[in-house]
mmCIF file with all atom_site columns, C-alpha atoms in Angstrom:
data_model
loop_
_atom_site.group_PDB
_atom_site.id
_atom_site.type_symbol
_atom_site.label_atom_id
_atom_site.label_alt_id
_atom_site.label_comp_id
_atom_site.label_asym_id
_atom_site.label_entity_id
_atom_site.label_seq_id
_atom_site.pdbx_PDB_ins_code
_atom_site.Cartn_x
_atom_site.Cartn_y
_atom_site.Cartn_z
_atom_site.occupancy
_atom_site.B_iso_or_equiv
_atom_site.pdbx_formal_charge
_atom_site.auth_seq_id
_atom_site.auth_comp_id
_atom_site.auth_asym_id
_atom_site.auth_atom_id
_atom_site.pdbx_PDB_model_num
ATOM 1   C CA . UNK A 1 1   ? -0.077  0.309  -10.911 1.00 67.00 ? 1335 UNK A CA 1
ATOM 2   C CA . UNK A 1 2   ? 0.216   3.642  -9.112  1.00 78.00 ? 1336 UNK A CA 1
ATOM 3   C CA . UNK A 1 3   ? 1.884   6.913  -10.205 1.00 87.00 ? 1337 UNK A CA 1
ATOM 4   C CA . UNK A 1 4   ? 2.675   10.271 -9.671  1.00 92.00 ? 1338 UNK A CA 1
ATOM 5   C CA . UNK A 1 5   ? 2.994   13.328 -12.537 1.00 94.00 ? 1339 UNK A CA 1
ATOM 6   C CA . UNK A 1 6   ? 4.582   16.410 -11.641 1.00 95.00 ? 1340 UNK A CA 1
ATOM 7   C CA . UNK A 1 7   ? 3.988   18.700 -14.823 1.00 91.00 ? 1341 UNK A CA 1
ATOM 8   C CA . UNK A 1 8   ? 6.600   21.253 -14.486 1.00 90.00 ? 1342 UNK A CA 1
ATOM 9   C CA . UNK A 1 9   ? 10.387  20.474 -13.384 1.00 92.00 ? 1343 UNK A CA 1
ATOM 10  C CA . UNK A 1 10  ? 10.679  24.349 -13.195 1.00 96.00 ? 1344 UNK A CA 1
ATOM 11  C CA . UNK A 1 11  ? 8.937   27.051 -11.791 1.00 97.00 ? 1345 UNK A CA 1
ATOM 12  C CA . UNK A 1 12  ? 10.056  30.758 -11.017 1.00 97.00 ? 1346 UNK A CA 1
ATOM 13  C CA . UNK A 1 13  ? 7.851   32.992 -9.083  1.00 97.00 ? 1347 UNK A CA 1
ATOM 14  C CA . UNK A 1 14  ? 8.062   36.764 -8.039  1.00 97.00 ? 1348 UNK A CA 1
ATOM 15  C CA . UNK A 1 15  ? 8.088   37.331 -4.290  1.00 97.00 ? 1349 UNK A CA 1
ATOM 16  C CA . UNK A 1 16  ? 3.920   37.562 -3.385  1.00 97.00 ? 1350 UNK A CA 1
ATOM 17  C CA . UNK A 1 17  ? 2.987   36.272 -6.584  1.00 98.00 ? 1351 UNK A CA 1
ATOM 18  C CA . UNK A 1 18  ? 0.931   33.014 -6.508  1.00 98.00 ? 1352 UNK A CA 1
ATOM 19  C CA . UNK A 1 19  ? 2.490   29.609 -5.941  1.00 98.00 ? 1353 UNK A CA 1
ATOM 20  C CA . UNK A 1 20  ? 1.205   26.701 -8.140  1.00 98.00 ? 1354 UNK A CA 1
ATOM 21  C CA . UNK A 1 21  ? 2.503   23.779 -8.181  1.00 98.00 ? 1355 UNK A CA 1
ATOM 22  C CA . UNK A 1 22  ? 0.834   20.488 -10.029 1.00 97.00 ? 1356 UNK A CA 1
ATOM 23  C CA . UNK A 1 23  ? 0.564   17.247 -8.930  1.00 97.00 ? 1357 UNK A CA 1
ATOM 24  C CA . UNK A 1 24  ? -1.813  14.050 -11.044 1.00 96.00 ? 1358 UNK A CA 1
ATOM 25  C CA . UNK A 1 25  ? -1.323  11.017 -9.699  1.00 93.00 ? 1359 UNK A CA 1
ATOM 26  C CA . UNK A 1 26  ? -3.153  7.461  -10.791 1.00 88.00 ? 1360 UNK A CA 1
ATOM 27  C CA . UNK A 1 27  ? -4.421  4.912  -8.536  1.00 79.00 ? 1361 UNK A CA 1
ATOM 28  C CA . UNK A 1 28  ? -6.593  2.518  -8.645  1.00 74.00 ? 1362 UNK A CA 1
ATOM 29  C CA . UNK A 1 29  ? -8.243  2.633  -5.424  1.00 77.00 ? 1363 UNK A CA 1
ATOM 30  C CA . UNK A 1 30  ? -8.343  5.717  -3.549  1.00 77.00 ? 1364 UNK A CA 1
ATOM 31  C CA . UNK A 1 31  ? -5.445  7.492  -2.780  1.00 84.00 ? 1365 UNK A CA 1
ATOM 32  C CA . UNK A 1 32  ? -3.483  8.756  0.193   1.00 89.00 ? 1366 UNK A CA 1
ATOM 33  C CA . UNK A 1 33  ? -1.394  11.833 -1.204  1.00 91.00 ? 1367 UNK A CA 1
ATOM 34  C CA . UNK A 1 34  ? 1.008   13.489 0.126   1.00 94.00 ? 1368 UNK A CA 1
ATOM 35  C CA . UNK A 1 35  ? 3.256   17.101 -1.161  1.00 97.00 ? 1369 UNK A CA 1
ATOM 36  C CA . UNK A 1 36  ? 6.920   17.189 0.887   1.00 97.00 ? 1370 UNK A CA 1
ATOM 37  C CA . UNK A 1 37  ? 9.462   19.777 0.035   1.00 97.00 ? 1371 UNK A CA 1
ATOM 38  C CA . UNK A 1 38  ? 13.651  19.526 0.393   1.00 95.00 ? 1372 UNK A CA 1
ATOM 39  C CA . UNK A 1 39  ? 15.409  21.987 1.184   1.00 93.00 ? 1373 UNK A CA 1
ATOM 40  C CA . UNK A 1 40  ? 19.246  21.439 -0.264  1.00 87.00 ? 1374 UNK A CA 1
ATOM 41  C CA . UNK A 1 41  ? 21.150  18.962 1.606   1.00 81.00 ? 1375 UNK A CA 1
ATOM 42  C CA . UNK A 1 42  ? 18.511  18.047 3.814   1.00 86.00 ? 1376 UNK A CA 1
ATOM 43  C CA . UNK A 1 43  ? 15.654  15.304 3.944   1.00 90.00 ? 1377 UNK A CA 1
ATOM 44  C CA . UNK A 1 44  ? 12.185  15.577 2.596   1.00 94.00 ? 1378 UNK A CA 1
ATOM 45  C CA . UNK A 1 45  ? 9.460   17.652 5.301   1.00 95.00 ? 1379 UNK A CA 1
ATOM 46  C CA . UNK A 1 46  ? 5.788   16.993 5.073   1.00 94.00 ? 1380 UNK A CA 1
ATOM 47  C CA . UNK A 1 47  ? 3.801   19.935 3.660   1.00 96.00 ? 1381 UNK A CA 1
ATOM 48  C CA . UNK A 1 48  ? 0.360   18.159 3.868   1.00 95.00 ? 1382 UNK A CA 1
ATOM 49  C CA . UNK A 1 49  ? -0.814  15.266 3.416   1.00 92.00 ? 1383 UNK A CA 1
ATOM 50  C CA . UNK A 1 50  ? -5.048  14.329 2.374   1.00 90.00 ? 1384 UNK A CA 1
ATOM 51  C CA . UNK A 1 51  ? -6.210  10.782 3.173   1.00 80.00 ? 1385 UNK A CA 1
ATOM 52  C CA . UNK A 1 52  ? -10.069 11.059 1.968   1.00 76.00 ? 1386 UNK A CA 1
ATOM 53  C CA . UNK A 1 53  ? -11.339 13.950 4.422   1.00 74.00 ? 1387 UNK A CA 1
ATOM 54  C CA . UNK A 1 54  ? -11.983 17.407 3.282   1.00 83.00 ? 1388 UNK A CA 1
ATOM 55  C CA . UNK A 1 55  ? -10.685 17.911 -0.594  1.00 89.00 ? 1389 UNK A CA 1
ATOM 56  C CA . UNK A 1 56  ? -8.986  20.994 0.320   1.00 94.00 ? 1390 UNK A CA 1
ATOM 57  C CA . UNK A 1 57  ? -6.164  20.508 2.633   1.00 94.00 ? 1391 UNK A CA 1
ATOM 58  C CA . UNK A 1 58  ? -3.893  23.070 4.280   1.00 95.00 ? 1392 UNK A CA 1
ATOM 59  C CA . UNK A 1 59  ? -0.372  22.298 5.454   1.00 95.00 ? 1393 UNK A CA 1
ATOM 60  C CA . UNK A 1 60  ? 2.131   23.951 6.900   1.00 95.00 ? 1394 UNK A CA 1
ATOM 61  C CA . UNK A 1 61  ? 4.352   27.271 5.823   1.00 94.00 ? 1395 UNK A CA 1
ATOM 62  C CA . UNK A 1 62  ? 0.744   28.265 4.416   1.00 96.00 ? 1396 UNK A CA 1
ATOM 63  C CA . UNK A 1 63  ? 0.620   25.891 1.682   1.00 97.00 ? 1397 UNK A CA 1
ATOM 64  C CA . UNK A 1 64  ? -2.645  24.218 0.754   1.00 97.00 ? 1398 UNK A CA 1
ATOM 65  C CA . UNK A 1 65  ? -3.884  21.703 -1.974  1.00 97.00 ? 1399 UNK A CA 1
ATOM 66  C CA . UNK A 1 66  ? -6.992  20.443 -3.339  1.00 95.00 ? 1400 UNK A CA 1
ATOM 67  C CA . UNK A 1 67  ? -7.860  16.703 -4.150  1.00 93.00 ? 1401 UNK A CA 1
ATOM 68  C CA . UNK A 1 68  ? -9.846  16.799 -7.062  1.00 93.00 ? 1402 UNK A CA 1
ATOM 69  C CA . UNK A 1 69  ? -11.185 12.848 -8.002  1.00 90.00 ? 1403 UNK A CA 1
ATOM 70  C CA . UNK A 1 70  ? -12.869 13.733 -11.287 1.00 90.00 ? 1404 UNK A CA 1
ATOM 71  C CA . UNK A 1 71  ? -9.493  15.636 -12.444 1.00 92.00 ? 1405 UNK A CA 1
ATOM 72  C CA . UNK A 1 72  ? -7.002  13.167 -10.944 1.00 93.00 ? 1406 UNK A CA 1
ATOM 73  C CA . UNK A 1 73  ? -4.886  16.050 -9.474  1.00 95.00 ? 1407 UNK A CA 1
ATOM 74  C CA . UNK A 1 74  ? -3.725  17.423 -5.977  1.00 96.00 ? 1408 UNK A CA 1
ATOM 75  C CA . UNK A 1 75  ? -1.796  20.770 -6.677  1.00 97.00 ? 1409 UNK A CA 1
ATOM 76  C CA . UNK A 1 76  ? -0.069  22.670 -4.207  1.00 98.00 ? 1410 UNK A CA 1
ATOM 77  C CA . UNK A 1 77  ? -1.013  26.379 -3.869  1.00 98.00 ? 1411 UNK A CA 1
ATOM 78  C CA . UNK A 1 78  ? 0.149   29.350 -1.800  1.00 98.00 ? 1412 UNK A CA 1
ATOM 79  C CA . UNK A 1 79  ? -1.434  32.652 -2.224  1.00 97.00 ? 1413 UNK A CA 1
ATOM 80  C CA . UNK A 1 80  ? 2.115   34.629 -1.696  1.00 97.00 ? 1414 UNK A CA 1
ATOM 81  C CA . UNK A 1 81  ? 5.419   33.048 -2.297  1.00 97.00 ? 1415 UNK A CA 1
ATOM 82  C CA . UNK A 1 82  ? 7.969   33.941 -0.266  1.00 97.00 ? 1416 UNK A CA 1
ATOM 83  C CA . UNK A 1 83  ? 11.528  33.723 -0.711  1.00 96.00 ? 1417 UNK A CA 1
ATOM 84  C CA . UNK A 1 84  ? 12.034  31.189 1.921   1.00 95.00 ? 1418 UNK A CA 1
ATOM 85  C CA . UNK A 1 85  ? 9.965   28.857 -0.102  1.00 97.00 ? 1419 UNK A CA 1
ATOM 86  C CA . UNK A 1 86  ? 12.653  28.544 -2.819  1.00 97.00 ? 1420 UNK A CA 1
ATOM 87  C CA . UNK A 1 87  ? 13.496  24.732 -2.431  1.00 97.00 ? 1421 UNK A CA 1
ATOM 88  C CA . UNK A 1 88  ? 12.552  21.232 -4.330  1.00 96.00 ? 1422 UNK A CA 1
ATOM 89  C CA . UNK A 1 89  ? 8.866   20.383 -3.773  1.00 97.00 ? 1423 UNK A CA 1
ATOM 90  C CA . UNK A 1 90  ? 7.583   16.487 -4.396  1.00 97.00 ? 1424 UNK A CA 1
ATOM 91  C CA . UNK A 1 91  ? 4.237   15.539 -4.900  1.00 96.00 ? 1425 UNK A CA 1
ATOM 92  C CA . UNK A 1 92  ? 3.599   11.619 -3.443  1.00 93.00 ? 1426 UNK A CA 1
ATOM 93  C CA . UNK A 1 93  ? 1.062   8.689  -3.442  1.00 90.00 ? 1427 UNK A CA 1
ATOM 94  C CA . UNK A 1 94  ? 0.208   5.097  -1.587  1.00 84.00 ? 1428 UNK A CA 1
ATOM 95  C CA . UNK A 1 95  ? -3.118  3.462  -1.436  1.00 75.00 ? 1429 UNK A CA 1
ATOM 96  C CA . UNK A 1 96  ? -4.047  0.395  0.694   1.00 71.00 ? 1430 UNK A CA 1
ATOM 97  C CA . UNK A 1 97  ? -2.488  -1.783 -1.923  1.00 72.00 ? 1431 UNK A CA 1
ATOM 98  C CA . UNK A 1 98  ? 0.515   -0.177 -1.850  1.00 70.00 ? 1432 UNK A CA 1
ATOM 99  C CA . UNK A 1 99  ? 0.946   -0.689 2.026   1.00 68.00 ? 1433 UNK A CA 1
ATOM 100 C CA . UNK A 1 100 ? 3.505   1.837  3.280   1.00 70.00 ? 1434 UNK A CA 1
ATOM 101 C CA . UNK A 1 101 ? 5.256   2.381  0.012   1.00 80.00 ? 1435 UNK A CA 1
ATOM 102 C CA . UNK A 1 102 ? 4.754   5.427  -1.296  1.00 86.00 ? 1436 UNK A CA 1
ATOM 103 C CA . UNK A 1 103 ? 5.344   6.237  -5.314  1.00 89.00 ? 1437 UNK A CA 1
ATOM 104 C CA . UNK A 1 104 ? 7.043   9.988  -5.678  1.00 92.00 ? 1438 UNK A CA 1
ATOM 105 C CA . UNK A 1 105 ? 6.649   12.342 -8.406  1.00 94.00 ? 1439 UNK A CA 1
ATOM 106 C CA . UNK A 1 106 ? 10.411  13.458 -9.912  1.00 93.00 ? 1440 UNK A CA 1
ATOM 107 C CA . UNK A 1 107 ? 10.123  16.866 -8.061  1.00 95.00 ? 1441 UNK A CA 1
ATOM 108 C CA . UNK A 1 108 ? 9.383   20.763 -8.942  1.00 96.00 ? 1442 UNK A CA 1
ATOM 109 C CA . UNK A 1 109 ? 12.076  23.317 -8.201  1.00 96.00 ? 1443 UNK A CA 1
ATOM 110 C CA . UNK A 1 110 ? 10.400  26.176 -7.205  1.00 97.00 ? 1444 UNK A CA 1
ATOM 111 C CA . UNK A 1 111 ? 12.352  29.633 -7.532  1.00 97.00 ? 1445 UNK A CA 1
ATOM 112 C CA . UNK A 1 112 ? 11.094  32.797 -5.968  1.00 97.00 ? 1446 UNK A CA 1
ATOM 113 C CA . UNK A 1 113 ? 12.265  35.504 -7.554  1.00 97.00 ? 1447 UNK A CA 1
ATOM 114 C CA . UNK A 1 114 ? 13.153  39.044 -5.677  1.00 94.00 ? 1448 UNK A CA 1
ATOM 115 C CA . UNK B 2 1   ? 10.637  13.623 19.779  1.00 70.00 ? 1371 UNK B CA 1
ATOM 116 C CA . UNK B 2 2   ? 13.632  13.436 18.256  1.00 82.00 ? 1372 UNK B CA 1
ATOM 117 C CA . UNK B 2 3   ? 13.469  12.837 14.786  1.00 93.00 ? 1373 UNK B CA 1
ATOM 118 C CA . UNK B 2 4   ? 14.851  10.271 12.298  1.00 96.00 ? 1374 UNK B CA 1
ATOM 119 C CA . UNK B 2 5   ? 18.560  9.925  12.331  1.00 97.00 ? 1375 UNK B CA 1
ATOM 120 C CA . UNK B 2 6   ? 20.705  8.647  9.978   1.00 97.00 ? 1376 UNK B CA 1
ATOM 121 C CA . UNK B 2 7   ? 24.453  7.685  9.986   1.00 97.00 ? 1377 UNK B CA 1
ATOM 122 C CA . UNK B 2 8   ? 26.771  8.515  8.793   1.00 97.00 ? 1378 UNK B CA 1
ATOM 123 C CA . UNK B 2 9   ? 25.684  11.945 6.851   1.00 96.00 ? 1379 UNK B CA 1
ATOM 124 C CA . UNK B 2 10  ? 27.853  11.394 4.403   1.00 97.00 ? 1380 UNK B CA 1
ATOM 125 C CA . UNK B 2 11  ? 30.354  8.670  2.967   1.00 96.00 ? 1381 UNK B CA 1
ATOM 126 C CA . UNK B 2 12  ? 32.981  8.378  0.414   1.00 98.00 ? 1382 UNK B CA 1
ATOM 127 C CA . UNK B 2 13  ? 33.954  5.034  -0.748  1.00 98.00 ? 1383 UNK B CA 1
ATOM 128 C CA . UNK B 2 14  ? 35.625  2.811  -3.645  1.00 98.00 ? 1384 UNK B CA 1
ATOM 129 C CA . UNK B 2 15  ? 34.647  0.597  -6.502  1.00 98.00 ? 1385 UNK B CA 1
ATOM 130 C CA . UNK B 2 16  ? 33.910  -2.728 -5.165  1.00 97.00 ? 1386 UNK B CA 1
ATOM 131 C CA . UNK B 2 17  ? 33.927  -2.025 -1.345  1.00 98.00 ? 1387 UNK B CA 1
ATOM 132 C CA . UNK B 2 18  ? 30.797  -2.110 0.620   1.00 98.00 ? 1388 UNK B CA 1
ATOM 133 C CA . UNK B 2 19  ? 29.317  0.024  2.648   1.00 98.00 ? 1389 UNK B CA 1
ATOM 134 C CA . UNK B 2 20  ? 26.301  -0.131 5.628   1.00 98.00 ? 1390 UNK B CA 1
ATOM 135 C CA . UNK B 2 21  ? 24.166  2.830  6.355   1.00 98.00 ? 1391 UNK B CA 1
ATOM 136 C CA . UNK B 2 22  ? 22.048  3.076  9.677   1.00 98.00 ? 1392 UNK B CA 1
ATOM 137 C CA . UNK B 2 23  ? 18.782  4.838  10.571  1.00 98.00 ? 1393 UNK B CA 1
ATOM 138 C CA . UNK B 2 24  ? 17.035  4.775  13.721  1.00 98.00 ? 1394 UNK B CA 1
ATOM 139 C CA . UNK B 2 25  ? 13.492  6.102  13.697  1.00 96.00 ? 1395 UNK B CA 1
ATOM 140 C CA . UNK B 2 26  ? 11.338  7.804  15.676  1.00 95.00 ? 1396 UNK B CA 1
ATOM 141 C CA . UNK B 2 27  ? 10.312  6.756  19.046  1.00 93.00 ? 1397 UNK B CA 1
ATOM 142 C CA . UNK B 2 28  ? 7.660   4.380  18.503  1.00 90.00 ? 1398 UNK B CA 1
ATOM 143 C CA . UNK B 2 29  ? 7.458   3.925  14.816  1.00 91.00 ? 1399 UNK B CA 1
ATOM 144 C CA . UNK B 2 30  ? 7.527   0.438  13.878  1.00 91.00 ? 1400 UNK B CA 1
ATOM 145 C CA . UNK B 2 31  ? 8.045   0.821  9.858   1.00 91.00 ? 1401 UNK B CA 1
ATOM 146 C CA . UNK B 2 32  ? 11.496  2.093  8.780   1.00 94.00 ? 1402 UNK B CA 1
ATOM 147 C CA . UNK B 2 33  ? 11.550  2.404  4.289   1.00 94.00 ? 1403 UNK B CA 1
ATOM 148 C CA . UNK B 2 34  ? 14.716  4.063  2.320   1.00 96.00 ? 1404 UNK B CA 1
ATOM 149 C CA . UNK B 2 35  ? 15.222  5.632  -1.000  1.00 96.00 ? 1405 UNK B CA 1
ATOM 150 C CA . UNK B 2 36  ? 18.217  5.955  -2.950  1.00 96.00 ? 1406 UNK B CA 1
ATOM 151 C CA . UNK B 2 37  ? 17.378  9.999  -4.881  1.00 94.00 ? 1407 UNK B CA 1
ATOM 152 C CA . UNK B 2 38  ? 19.719  10.971 -7.056  1.00 93.00 ? 1408 UNK B CA 1
ATOM 153 C CA . UNK B 2 39  ? 19.720  13.802 -9.994  1.00 88.00 ? 1409 UNK B CA 1
ATOM 154 C CA . UNK B 2 40  ? 18.545  11.471 -13.069 1.00 82.00 ? 1410 UNK B CA 1
ATOM 155 C CA . UNK B 2 41  ? 16.547  8.985  -11.546 1.00 85.00 ? 1411 UNK B CA 1
ATOM 156 C CA . UNK B 2 42  ? 14.413  11.227 -8.155  1.00 88.00 ? 1412 UNK B CA 1
ATOM 157 C CA . UNK B 2 43  ? 13.575  9.136  -5.545  1.00 92.00 ? 1413 UNK B CA 1
ATOM 158 C CA . UNK B 2 44  ? 13.598  5.601  -5.550  1.00 93.00 ? 1414 UNK B CA 1
ATOM 159 C CA . UNK B 2 45  ? 11.904  3.024  -3.389  1.00 92.00 ? 1415 UNK B CA 1
ATOM 160 C CA . UNK B 2 46  ? 14.419  0.653  -1.949  1.00 95.00 ? 1416 UNK B CA 1
ATOM 161 C CA . UNK B 2 47  ? 12.408  -1.478 0.857   1.00 93.00 ? 1417 UNK B CA 1
ATOM 162 C CA . UNK B 2 48  ? 10.672  -1.219 3.678   1.00 92.00 ? 1418 UNK B CA 1
ATOM 163 C CA . UNK B 2 49  ? 11.065  -2.992 7.179   1.00 93.00 ? 1419 UNK B CA 1
ATOM 164 C CA . UNK B 2 50  ? 8.326   -3.217 9.232   1.00 91.00 ? 1420 UNK B CA 1
ATOM 165 C CA . UNK B 2 51  ? 8.405   -5.364 12.154  1.00 89.00 ? 1421 UNK B CA 1
ATOM 166 C CA . UNK B 2 52  ? 12.013  -6.474 11.029  1.00 93.00 ? 1422 UNK B CA 1
ATOM 167 C CA . UNK B 2 53  ? 10.423  -8.310 8.605   1.00 93.00 ? 1423 UNK B CA 1
ATOM 168 C CA . UNK B 2 54  ? 10.506  -6.972 4.956   1.00 92.00 ? 1424 UNK B CA 1
ATOM 169 C CA . UNK B 2 55  ? 6.906   -5.683 3.250   1.00 88.00 ? 1425 UNK B CA 1
ATOM 170 C CA . UNK B 2 56  ? 7.993   -3.943 0.612   1.00 86.00 ? 1426 UNK B CA 1
ATOM 171 C CA . UNK B 2 57  ? 10.915  -4.354 -1.591  1.00 90.00 ? 1427 UNK B CA 1
ATOM 172 C CA . UNK B 2 58  ? 11.989  -2.094 -4.667  1.00 90.00 ? 1428 UNK B CA 1
ATOM 173 C CA . UNK B 2 59  ? 13.080  -3.042 -8.199  1.00 91.00 ? 1429 UNK B CA 1
ATOM 174 C CA . UNK B 2 60  ? 17.017  -2.870 -7.030  1.00 95.00 ? 1430 UNK B CA 1
ATOM 175 C CA . UNK B 2 61  ? 19.978  -5.461 -7.440  1.00 96.00 ? 1431 UNK B CA 1
ATOM 176 C CA . UNK B 2 62  ? 20.275  -7.995 -4.634  1.00 96.00 ? 1432 UNK B CA 1
ATOM 177 C CA . UNK B 2 63  ? 23.648  -5.918 -3.940  1.00 97.00 ? 1433 UNK B CA 1
ATOM 178 C CA . UNK B 2 64  ? 21.241  -3.796 -1.778  1.00 98.00 ? 1434 UNK B CA 1
ATOM 179 C CA . UNK B 2 65  ? 19.970  -5.471 1.567   1.00 97.00 ? 1435 UNK B CA 1
ATOM 180 C CA . UNK B 2 66  ? 18.697  -4.207 4.556   1.00 97.00 ? 1436 UNK B CA 1
ATOM 181 C CA . UNK B 2 67  ? 17.200  -5.607 8.427   1.00 97.00 ? 1437 UNK B CA 1
ATOM 182 C CA . UNK B 2 68  ? 15.644  -4.334 11.208  1.00 97.00 ? 1438 UNK B CA 1
ATOM 183 C CA . UNK B 2 69  ? 16.212  -5.096 14.415  1.00 97.00 ? 1439 UNK B CA 1
ATOM 184 C CA . UNK B 2 70  ? 13.920  -5.356 17.443  1.00 95.00 ? 1440 UNK B CA 1
ATOM 185 C CA . UNK B 2 71  ? 14.038  -2.094 18.315  1.00 93.00 ? 1441 UNK B CA 1
ATOM 186 C CA . UNK B 2 72  ? 13.212  -1.043 14.932  1.00 94.00 ? 1442 UNK B CA 1
ATOM 187 C CA . UNK B 2 73  ? 16.308  1.283  14.413  1.00 97.00 ? 1443 UNK B CA 1
ATOM 188 C CA . UNK B 2 74  ? 17.357  0.225  10.365  1.00 98.00 ? 1444 UNK B CA 1
ATOM 189 C CA . UNK B 2 75  ? 20.505  -0.741 8.406   1.00 98.00 ? 1445 UNK B CA 1
ATOM 190 C CA . UNK B 2 76  ? 21.341  -1.053 4.752   1.00 98.00 ? 1446 UNK B CA 1
ATOM 191 C CA . UNK B 2 77  ? 23.768  -2.423 3.011   1.00 98.00 ? 1447 UNK B CA 1
ATOM 192 C CA . UNK B 2 78  ? 25.380  -2.274 -0.423  1.00 98.00 ? 1448 UNK B CA 1
ATOM 193 C CA . UNK B 2 79  ? 27.634  -4.443 -1.738  1.00 95.00 ? 1449 UNK B CA 1
ATOM 194 C CA . UNK B 2 80  ? 30.037  -4.599 -4.942  1.00 97.00 ? 1450 UNK B CA 1
ATOM 195 C CA . UNK B 2 81  ? 29.776  -0.641 -4.688  1.00 98.00 ? 1451 UNK B CA 1
ATOM 196 C CA . UNK B 2 82  ? 29.377  0.821  -7.974  1.00 97.00 ? 1452 UNK B CA 1
ATOM 197 C CA . UNK B 2 83  ? 29.909  4.358  -9.627  1.00 97.00 ? 1453 UNK B CA 1
ATOM 198 C CA . UNK B 2 84  ? 26.261  4.729  -10.009 1.00 96.00 ? 1454 UNK B CA 1
ATOM 199 C CA . UNK B 2 85  ? 25.732  4.321  -6.548  1.00 97.00 ? 1455 UNK B CA 1
ATOM 200 C CA . UNK B 2 86  ? 26.674  7.514  -5.682  1.00 97.00 ? 1456 UNK B CA 1
ATOM 201 C CA . UNK B 2 87  ? 23.486  9.119  -4.375  1.00 97.00 ? 1457 UNK B CA 1
ATOM 202 C CA . UNK B 2 88  ? 21.382  10.481 -1.079  1.00 96.00 ? 1458 UNK B CA 1
ATOM 203 C CA . UNK B 2 89  ? 20.197  7.281  0.824   1.00 97.00 ? 1459 UNK B CA 1
ATOM 204 C CA . UNK B 2 90  ? 17.127  8.565  2.618   1.00 96.00 ? 1460 UNK B CA 1
ATOM 205 C CA . UNK B 2 91  ? 15.357  6.803  5.595   1.00 96.00 ? 1461 UNK B CA 1
ATOM 206 C CA . UNK B 2 92  ? 11.733  7.377  6.640   1.00 94.00 ? 1462 UNK B CA 1
ATOM 207 C CA . UNK B 2 93  ? 10.100  6.322  9.610   1.00 93.00 ? 1463 UNK B CA 1
ATOM 208 C CA . UNK B 2 94  ? 6.327   5.658  10.147  1.00 90.00 ? 1464 UNK B CA 1
ATOM 209 C CA . UNK B 2 95  ? 3.995   4.620  12.736  1.00 84.00 ? 1465 UNK B CA 1
ATOM 210 C CA . UNK B 2 96  ? 2.336   1.041  12.239  1.00 68.00 ? 1466 UNK B CA 1
ATOM 211 C CA . UNK B 2 97  ? -0.402  0.953  10.060  1.00 63.00 ? 1467 UNK B CA 1
ATOM 212 C CA . UNK B 2 98  ? -0.476  1.203  5.723   1.00 59.00 ? 1468 UNK B CA 1
ATOM 213 C CA . UNK B 2 99  ? -1.443  3.836  3.538   1.00 57.00 ? 1469 UNK B CA 1
ATOM 214 C CA . UNK B 2 100 ? -2.257  6.430  4.929   1.00 62.00 ? 1470 UNK B CA 1
ATOM 215 C CA . UNK B 2 101 ? 0.345   7.293  7.326   1.00 79.00 ? 1471 UNK B CA 1
ATOM 216 C CA . UNK B 2 102 ? 3.056   10.430 6.530   1.00 85.00 ? 1472 UNK B CA 1
ATOM 217 C CA . UNK B 2 103 ? 6.596   9.076  6.449   1.00 90.00 ? 1473 UNK B CA 1
ATOM 218 C CA . UNK B 2 104 ? 9.331   10.946 8.392   1.00 93.00 ? 1474 UNK B CA 1
ATOM 219 C CA . UNK B 2 105 ? 12.443  11.643 6.831   1.00 94.00 ? 1475 UNK B CA 1
ATOM 220 C CA . UNK B 2 106 ? 15.746  11.999 8.244   1.00 96.00 ? 1476 UNK B CA 1
ATOM 221 C CA . UNK B 2 107 ? 18.458  13.870 6.840   1.00 95.00 ? 1477 UNK B CA 1
ATOM 222 C CA . UNK B 2 108 ? 20.056  11.470 4.686   1.00 96.00 ? 1478 UNK B CA 1
ATOM 223 C CA . UNK B 2 109 ? 23.540  9.705  3.896   1.00 97.00 ? 1479 UNK B CA 1
ATOM 224 C CA . UNK B 2 110 ? 25.037  11.226 0.753   1.00 96.00 ? 1480 UNK B CA 1
ATOM 225 C CA . UNK B 2 111 ? 27.162  8.548  -0.680  1.00 98.00 ? 1481 UNK B CA 1
ATOM 226 C CA . UNK B 2 112 ? 29.772  9.235  -3.262  1.00 98.00 ? 1482 UNK B CA 1
ATOM 227 C CA . UNK B 2 113 ? 31.703  5.869  -5.128  1.00 98.00 ? 1483 UNK B CA 1
ATOM 228 C CA . UNK B 2 114 ? 34.984  6.955  -6.563  1.00 97.00 ? 1484 UNK B CA 1
#
């Protein structure tokens, strides 16, 4: 069965520091991987997705993620945190066996310290 | 294109009542998925509809049901509400196809059961 593990339910970084949010997945076939961001009282917004093209995926707002098959990871990074990056981040996986069903991680709350 | 819309945005119901939530997908999208989001359980998949047929179903009791109309709009219904049904209910739409299509989320309906 597919699953996603996000290490660290809360991450704090200083403004201007590197952001690293971890995501590990399990899937029996090549996965499709996604990162979403959720601001308070809003729905989820897609940051980026991996669908077996380039292993380094660039998304919106300066975020990027690297697919590492050997580590079954899809960590999200941003070189320099901004106050507006404070939000909840979710990693999700799907594959051809799940149809359009997404499996989400439990989320990581990012705090940016001024 | 207009985004995914959900109505109502907020709802307060009493235990034992039933509720119907509505979701209008992005124009041209034929798949609609529903999720329940709670602080304790995170994002949990309820079901997915594609071309008026339920294609995937999560692990929820039969009190949770849904349907999709010919214009792809979808409704979900919860009967005999329980306190534990209090949650943010998110709807997501995606184009036809499976797996490698991102889902676009609406702002959610905040349901409070008293």
